[in-house]
Amino acid sequence: MVMIGLSACREMPQIQAEERLFPQISLEYLDKYEIPSQIFQKTPIGGLSAITYDRKKDRFYALSDDRSQRSPARFYTLKIDISSNDEQITKIQGVTVENVTPLQDEAGQNYSPQTIDPEGIALSPRGTLFISSEGIPKKEINPFIGEFNPTTGQLQQQIRLPQKYLIPTDPESEPRGVEENLGFEPLTISATSTVKDDPFRLFTATEGSLKQDTPTTPPTNIPVRLLHYVISPVGSPVIVAEHLYLLDKSPKGAISNGLTELLALPNEGSWLSLERTFGLFGNGAKLFQVVNSGASDTSTILSFQQGTETIKPLRKKLLLDLETLEIDLDNLEGMTFGPRFADGSQTLFLVSDDNFNAEQTTQLLLFRLS
């Protein structure tokens, strides 16, 4: 069992300021569990790139990033059992797959192969699921964020995206939009009310830089964009702001480095972020606390190619480098809160995308967050 505590010496004013900026969080690693490879209702369980929790039903929805190639694009309903023994050691007892729901377009049709790349999922206060697709730029398929019926899987509405995230309609235009496999991977919802008709906030971000944001000289910290929406029962979702998020420096030997998940914290303008790396030395992952402390609004900045030195980014602080847990890490992409423990602390789950690769696993990690 590993305990990571974030504390500060109150005699030091600069640390006091940081405590106010980053509320103290205690994170305790509890267990890991491997969801076995299996076929459920004629679909291969794998590619789990995102997960969200339905507190009312005590069930999890896990999104597969299958592009409707192996089976129709879909999400699974999971029951995750955890238990504690007399020594107060908490374990994941088992994971039961209870249902699979294909995603459907507005016409009620399953998505055709290579028309969707589902990567992010979040349950809204009105009981719907918001799902993001990275798009498939090489096939001129744009990314999108849609609101889906959790029972039928049918698309109810799409959220308008700024043009800077989309493929140019003019072939003579400068390169623009999301890069292949680096689109809207993170997705989270912040709600101050459980009343379904009250407004709530949705946050999403790109996994990596947009095409027009990729500097000619690779930067120390790759710039990505975070979008902030307000969603109300009346009218279309409204973009409130866009902010700069800087990835941590890529470790030695890294082939890929990206922001794979965001999770809204109770404090407004505060999140957990999950950054995942892969390279010559295997998989790595880090958890950060992120806060909006007067971050610049970048919605009017069309390109970061000239640098980001004059832009105030979102502030972040390392919470945990998962490599210090000394466990084999897989391709961690999804993150959600689950049920609370009896003492009021919060379960936190991370899930890995096995890429439908026999040499990888669908890994589920459990933490206690206070």
PDB file of N, CA and C in Angstrom, residues 129-182:
ATOM      1  N   LEU A 129     -25.368  10.815 -21.650  1.00  0.00           N
ATOM      2  CA  LEU A 129     -23.936  10.598 -21.771  1.00  0.00           C
ATOM      3  C   LEU A 129     -23.371  11.519 -22.841  1.00  0.00           C
ATOM      4  N   PHE A 130     -22.358  12.272 -22.480  1.00  0.00           N
ATOM      5  CA  PHE A 130     -21.624  13.057 -23.468  1.00  0.00           C
ATOM      6  C   PHE A 130     -20.407  12.237 -23.889  1.00  0.00           C
ATOM      7  N   ILE A 131     -20.232  12.117 -25.189  1.00  0.00           N
ATOM      8  CA  ILE A 131     -19.166  11.281 -25.744  1.00  0.00           C
ATOM      9  C   ILE A 131     -18.407  12.084 -26.789  1.00  0.00           C
ATOM     10  N   SER A 132     -17.092  12.005 -26.738  1.00  0.00           N
ATOM     11  CA  SER A 132     -16.266  12.706 -27.713  1.00  0.00           C
ATOM     12  C   SER A 132     -15.646  11.724 -28.692  1.00  0.00           C
ATOM     13  N   SER A 133     -15.533  12.170 -29.935  1.00  0.00           N
ATOM     14  CA  SER A 133     -14.840  11.410 -30.975  1.00  0.00           C
ATOM     15  C   SER A 133     -13.647  12.224 -31.440  1.00  0.00           C
ATOM     16  N   GLU A 134     -12.489  11.575 -31.542  1.00  0.00           N
ATOM     17  CA  GLU A 134     -11.285  12.271 -31.995  1.00  0.00           C
ATOM     18  C   GLU A 134     -11.351  12.638 -33.470  1.00  0.00           C
ATOM     19  N   GLY A 135     -12.277  12.001 -34.194  1.00  0.00           N
ATOM     20  CA  GLY A 135     -12.280  12.184 -35.631  1.00  0.00           C
ATOM     21  C   GLY A 135     -11.203  11.329 -36.280  1.00  0.00           C
ATOM     22  N   ILE A 136     -11.204  11.301 -37.599  1.00  0.00           N
ATOM     23  CA  ILE A 136     -10.195  10.555 -38.354  1.00  0.00           C
ATOM     24  C   ILE A 136      -9.736  11.468 -39.482  1.00  0.00           C
ATOM     25  N   PRO A 137      -8.825  12.403 -39.185  1.00  0.00           N
ATOM     26  CA  PRO A 137      -8.429  13.413 -40.168  1.00  0.00           C
ATOM     27  C   PRO A 137      -7.950  12.850 -41.499  1.00  0.00           C
ATOM     28  N   LYS A 138      -7.227  11.722 -41.474  1.00  0.00           N
ATOM     29  CA  LYS A 138      -6.710  11.185 -42.739  1.00  0.00           C
ATOM     30  C   LYS A 138      -7.829  10.724 -43.658  1.00  0.00           C
ATOM     31  N   LYS A 139      -9.025  10.521 -43.124  1.00  0.00           N
ATOM     32  CA  LYS A 139     -10.192  10.180 -43.920  1.00  0.00           C
ATOM     33  C   LYS A 139     -11.171  11.359 -44.005  1.00  0.00           C
ATOM     34  N   GLU A 140     -10.679  12.534 -43.575  1.00  0.00           N
ATOM     35  CA  GLU A 140     -11.469  13.762 -43.587  1.00  0.00           C
ATOM     36  C   GLU A 140     -12.740  13.641 -42.732  1.00  0.00           C
ATOM     37  N   ILE A 141     -12.623  12.904 -41.631  1.00  0.00           N
ATOM     38  CA  ILE A 141     -13.699  12.788 -40.653  1.00  0.00           C
ATOM     39  C   ILE A 141     -13.375  13.707 -39.482  1.00  0.00           C
ATOM     40  N   ASN A 142     -14.248  14.697 -39.240  1.00  0.00           N
ATOM     41  CA  ASN A 142     -14.014  15.668 -38.186  1.00  0.00           C
ATOM     42  C   ASN A 142     -14.276  15.077 -36.799  1.00  0.00           C
ATOM     43  N   PRO A 143     -13.640  15.637 -35.775  1.00  0.00           N
ATOM     44  CA  PRO A 143     -13.995  15.260 -34.404  1.00  0.00           C
ATOM     45  C   PRO A 143     -15.375  15.802 -34.064  1.00  0.00           C
ATOM     46  N   PHE A 144     -15.982  15.265 -33.028  1.00  0.00           N
ATOM     47  CA  PHE A 144     -17.236  15.833 -32.544  1.00  0.00           C
ATOM     48  C   PHE A 144     -17.443  15.467 -31.088  1.00  0.00           C
ATOM     49  N   ILE A 145     -18.330  16.215 -30.435  1.00  0.00           N
ATOM     50  CA  ILE A 145     -18.792  15.904 -29.086  1.00  0.00           C
ATOM     51  C   ILE A 145     -20.302  15.839 -29.148  1.00  0.00           C
ATOM     52  N   GLY A 146     -20.871  14.726 -28.712  1.00  0.00           N
ATOM     53  CA  GLY A 146     -22.307  14.540 -28.808  1.00  0.00           C
ATOM     54  C   GLY A 146     -22.916  14.126 -27.482  1.00  0.00           C
ATOM     55  N   GLU A 147     -24.215  14.390 -27.362  1.00  0.00           N
ATOM     56  CA  GLU A 147     -24.990  13.961 -26.192  1.00  0.00           C
ATOM     57  C   GLU A 147     -25.830  12.766 -26.615  1.00  0.00           C
ATOM     58  N   PHE A 148     -25.701  11.653 -25.886  1.00  0.00           N
ATOM     59  CA  PHE A 148     -26.326  10.393 -26.275  1.00  0.00           C
ATOM     60  C   PHE A 148     -27.304   9.919 -25.207  1.00  0.00           C
ATOM     61  N   ASN A 149     -28.325   9.217 -25.656  1.00  0.00           N
ATOM     62  CA  ASN A 149     -29.258   8.555 -24.752  1.00  0.00           C
ATOM     63  C   ASN A 149     -28.572   7.310 -24.191  1.00  0.00           C
ATOM     64  N   PRO A 150     -28.456   7.169 -22.869  1.00  0.00           N
ATOM     65  CA  PRO A 150     -27.715   6.034 -22.302  1.00  0.00           C
ATOM     66  C   PRO A 150     -28.411   4.690 -22.480  1.00  0.00           C
ATOM     67  N   THR A 151     -29.710   4.716 -22.736  1.00  0.00           N
ATOM     68  CA  THR A 151     -30.460   3.463 -22.907  1.00  0.00           C
ATOM     69  C   THR A 151     -30.392   2.966 -24.341  1.00  0.00           C
ATOM     70  N   THR A 152     -30.623   3.871 -25.293  1.00  0.00           N
ATOM     71  CA  THR A 152     -30.645   3.474 -26.713  1.00  0.00           C
ATOM     72  C   THR A 152     -29.308   3.682 -27.398  1.00  0.00           C
ATOM     73  N   GLY A 153     -28.463   4.553 -26.817  1.00  0.00           N
ATOM     74  CA  GLY A 153     -27.198   4.874 -27.467  1.00  0.00           C
ATOM     75  C   GLY A 153     -27.328   5.860 -28.611  1.00  0.00           C
ATOM     76  N   GLN A 154     -28.511   6.451 -28.783  1.00  0.00           N
ATOM     77  CA  GLN A 154     -28.737   7.333 -29.932  1.00  0.00           C
ATOM     78  C   GLN A 154     -28.295   8.765 -29.645  1.00  0.00           C
ATOM     79  N   LEU A 155     -27.686   9.379 -30.655  1.00  0.00           N
ATOM     80  CA  LEU A 155     -27.235  10.761 -30.569  1.00  0.00           C
ATOM     81  C   LEU A 155     -28.430  11.698 -30.483  1.00  0.00           C
ATOM     82  N   GLN A 156     -28.392  12.616 -29.498  1.00  0.00           N
ATOM     83  CA  GLN A 156     -29.471  13.577 -29.321  1.00  0.00           C
ATOM     84  C   GLN A 156     -29.107  14.955 -29.846  1.00  0.00           C
ATOM     85  N   GLN A 157     -27.852  15.346 -29.662  1.00  0.00           N
ATOM     86  CA  GLN A 157     -27.393  16.621 -30.207  1.00  0.00           C
ATOM     87  C   GLN A 157     -25.877  16.614 -30.280  1.00  0.00           C
ATOM     88  N   GLN A 158     -25.332  17.430 -31.176  1.00  0.00           N
ATOM     89  CA  GLN A 158     -23.901  17.657 -31.242  1.00  0.00           C
ATOM     90  C   GLN A 158     -23.585  19.053 -30.730  1.00  0.00           C
ATOM     91  N   ILE A 159     -22.430  19.189 -30.105  1.00  0.00           N
ATOM     92  CA  ILE A 159     -21.962  20.478 -29.601  1.00  0.00           C
ATOM     93  C   ILE A 159     -21.121  21.150 -30.682  1.00  0.00           C
ATOM     94  N   ARG A 160     -21.368  22.429 -30.893  1.00  0.00           N
ATOM     95  CA  ARG A 160     -20.609  23.173 -31.901  1.00  0.00           C
ATOM     96  C   ARG A 160     -19.156  23.290 -31.470  1.00  0.00           C
ATOM     97  N   LEU A 161     -18.255  22.992 -32.394  1.00  0.00           N
ATOM     98  CA  LEU A 161     -16.821  23.117 -32.157  1.00  0.00           C
ATOM     99  C   LEU A 161     -16.279  24.318 -32.929  1.00  0.00           C
ATOM    100  N   PRO A 162     -15.326  25.035 -32.367  1.00  0.00           N
ATOM    101  CA  PRO A 162     -14.687  26.124 -33.107  1.00  0.00           C
ATOM    102  C   PRO A 162     -14.000  25.598 -34.369  1.00  0.00           C
ATOM    103  N   GLN A 163     -13.926  26.444 -35.384  1.00  0.00           N
ATOM    104  CA  GLN A 163     -13.354  26.039 -36.664  1.00  0.00           C
ATOM    105  C   GLN A 163     -11.898  25.595 -36.539  1.00  0.00           C
ATOM    106  N   LYS A 164     -11.177  26.123 -35.564  1.00  0.00           N
ATOM    107  CA  LYS A 164      -9.757  25.795 -35.451  1.00  0.00           C
ATOM    108  C   LYS A 164      -9.516  24.312 -35.174  1.00  0.00           C
ATOM    109  N   TYR A 165     -10.556  23.590 -34.700  1.00  0.00           N
ATOM    110  CA  TYR A 165     -10.415  22.157 -34.407  1.00  0.00           C
ATOM    111  C   TYR A 165     -10.811  21.281 -35.598  1.00  0.00           C
ATOM    112  N   LEU A 166     -11.344  21.896 -36.657  1.00  0.00           N
ATOM    113  CA  LEU A 166     -11.937  21.146 -37.753  1.00  0.00           C
ATOM    114  C   LEU A 166     -11.054  21.168 -39.001  1.00  0.00           C
ATOM    115  N   ILE A 167     -11.292  20.207 -39.874  1.00  0.00           N
ATOM    116  CA  ILE A 167     -10.556  20.115 -41.129  1.00  0.00           C
ATOM    117  C   ILE A 167     -10.997  21.255 -42.040  1.00  0.00           C
ATOM    118  N   PRO A 168     -10.069  21.998 -42.658  1.00  0.00           N
ATOM    119  CA  PRO A 168     -10.470  23.086 -43.549  1.00  0.00           C
ATOM    120  C   PRO A 168     -11.268  22.562 -44.744  1.00  0.00           C
ATOM    121  N   THR A 169     -12.291  23.303 -45.116  1.00  0.00           N
ATOM    122  CA  THR A 169     -13.081  22.911 -46.292  1.00  0.00           C
ATOM    123  C   THR A 169     -12.378  23.302 -47.579  1.00  0.00           C
ATOM    124  N   ASP A 170     -11.500  24.295 -47.504  1.00  0.00           N
ATOM    125  CA  ASP A 170     -10.732  24.735 -48.669  1.00  0.00           C
ATOM    126  C   ASP A 170      -9.410  23.979 -48.709  1.00  0.00           C
ATOM    127  N   PRO A 171      -9.192  23.157 -49.732  1.00  0.00           N
ATOM    128  CA  PRO A 171      -7.948  22.366 -49.782  1.00  0.00           C
ATOM    129  C   PRO A 171      -6.687  23.224 -49.893  1.00  0.00           C
ATOM    130  N   GLU A 172      -6.840  24.501 -50.248  1.00  0.00           N
ATOM    131  CA  GLU A 172      -5.687  25.388 -50.367  1.00  0.00           C
ATOM    132  C   GLU A 172      -5.337  26.049 -49.032  1.00  0.00           C
ATOM    133  N   SER A 173      -6.171  25.831 -48.011  1.00  0.00           N
ATOM    134  CA  SER A 173      -5.946  26.459 -46.718  1.00  0.00           C
ATOM    135  C   SER A 173      -4.718  25.870 -46.026  1.00  0.00           C
ATOM    136  N   GLU A 174      -4.183  26.634 -45.082  1.00  0.00           N
ATOM    137  CA  GLU A 174      -3.088  26.138 -44.249  1.00  0.00           C
ATOM    138  C   GLU A 174      -3.592  24.965 -43.406  1.00  0.00           C
ATOM    139  N   PRO A 175      -2.713  24.005 -43.070  1.00  0.00           N
ATOM    140  CA  PRO A 175      -3.135  22.874 -42.222  1.00  0.00           C
ATOM    141  C   PRO A 175      -3.767  23.371 -40.928  1.00  0.00           C
ATOM    142  N   ARG A 176      -4.861  22.716 -40.554  1.00  0.00           N
ATOM    143  CA  ARG A 176      -5.610  23.139 -39.366  1.00  0.00           C
ATOM    144  C   ARG A 176      -6.365  21.944 -38.810  1.00  0.00           C
ATOM    145  N   GLY A 177      -6.677  21.995 -37.515  1.00  0.00           N
ATOM    146  CA  GLY A 177      -7.496  20.958 -36.907  1.00  0.00           C
ATOM    147  C   GLY A 177      -6.703  19.975 -36.072  1.00  0.00           C
ATOM    148  N   VAL A 178      -7.413  18.960 -35.578  1.00  0.00           N
ATOM    149  CA  VAL A 178      -6.766  17.968 -34.713  1.00  0.00           C
ATOM    150  C   VAL A 178      -5.846  17.071 -35.523  1.00  0.00           C
ATOM    151  N   GLU A 179      -4.799  16.619 -34.879  1.00  0.00           N
ATOM    152  CA  GLU A 179      -3.908  15.636 -35.484  1.00  0.00           C
ATOM    153  C   GLU A 179      -4.516  14.237 -35.346  1.00  0.00           C
ATOM    154  N   GLU A 180      -4.064  13.325 -36.176  1.00  0.00           N
ATOM    155  CA  GLU A 180      -4.536  11.941 -36.111  1.00  0.00           C
ATOM    156  C   GLU A 180      -4.256  11.355 -34.722  1.00  0.00           C
ATOM    157  N   ASN A 181      -5.318  10.812 -34.098  1.00  0.00           N
ATOM    158  CA  ASN A 181      -5.220  10.173 -32.777  1.00  0.00           C
ATOM    159  C   ASN A 181      -4.839  11.135 -31.653  1.00  0.00           C
ATOM    160  N   LEU A 182      -4.989  12.434 -31.868  1.00  0.00           N
ATOM    161  CA  LEU A 182      -4.641  13.407 -30.824  1.00  0.00           C
ATOM    162  C   LEU A 182      -5.763  14.416 -30.618  1.00  0.00           C
TER     163      LEU A 182
END
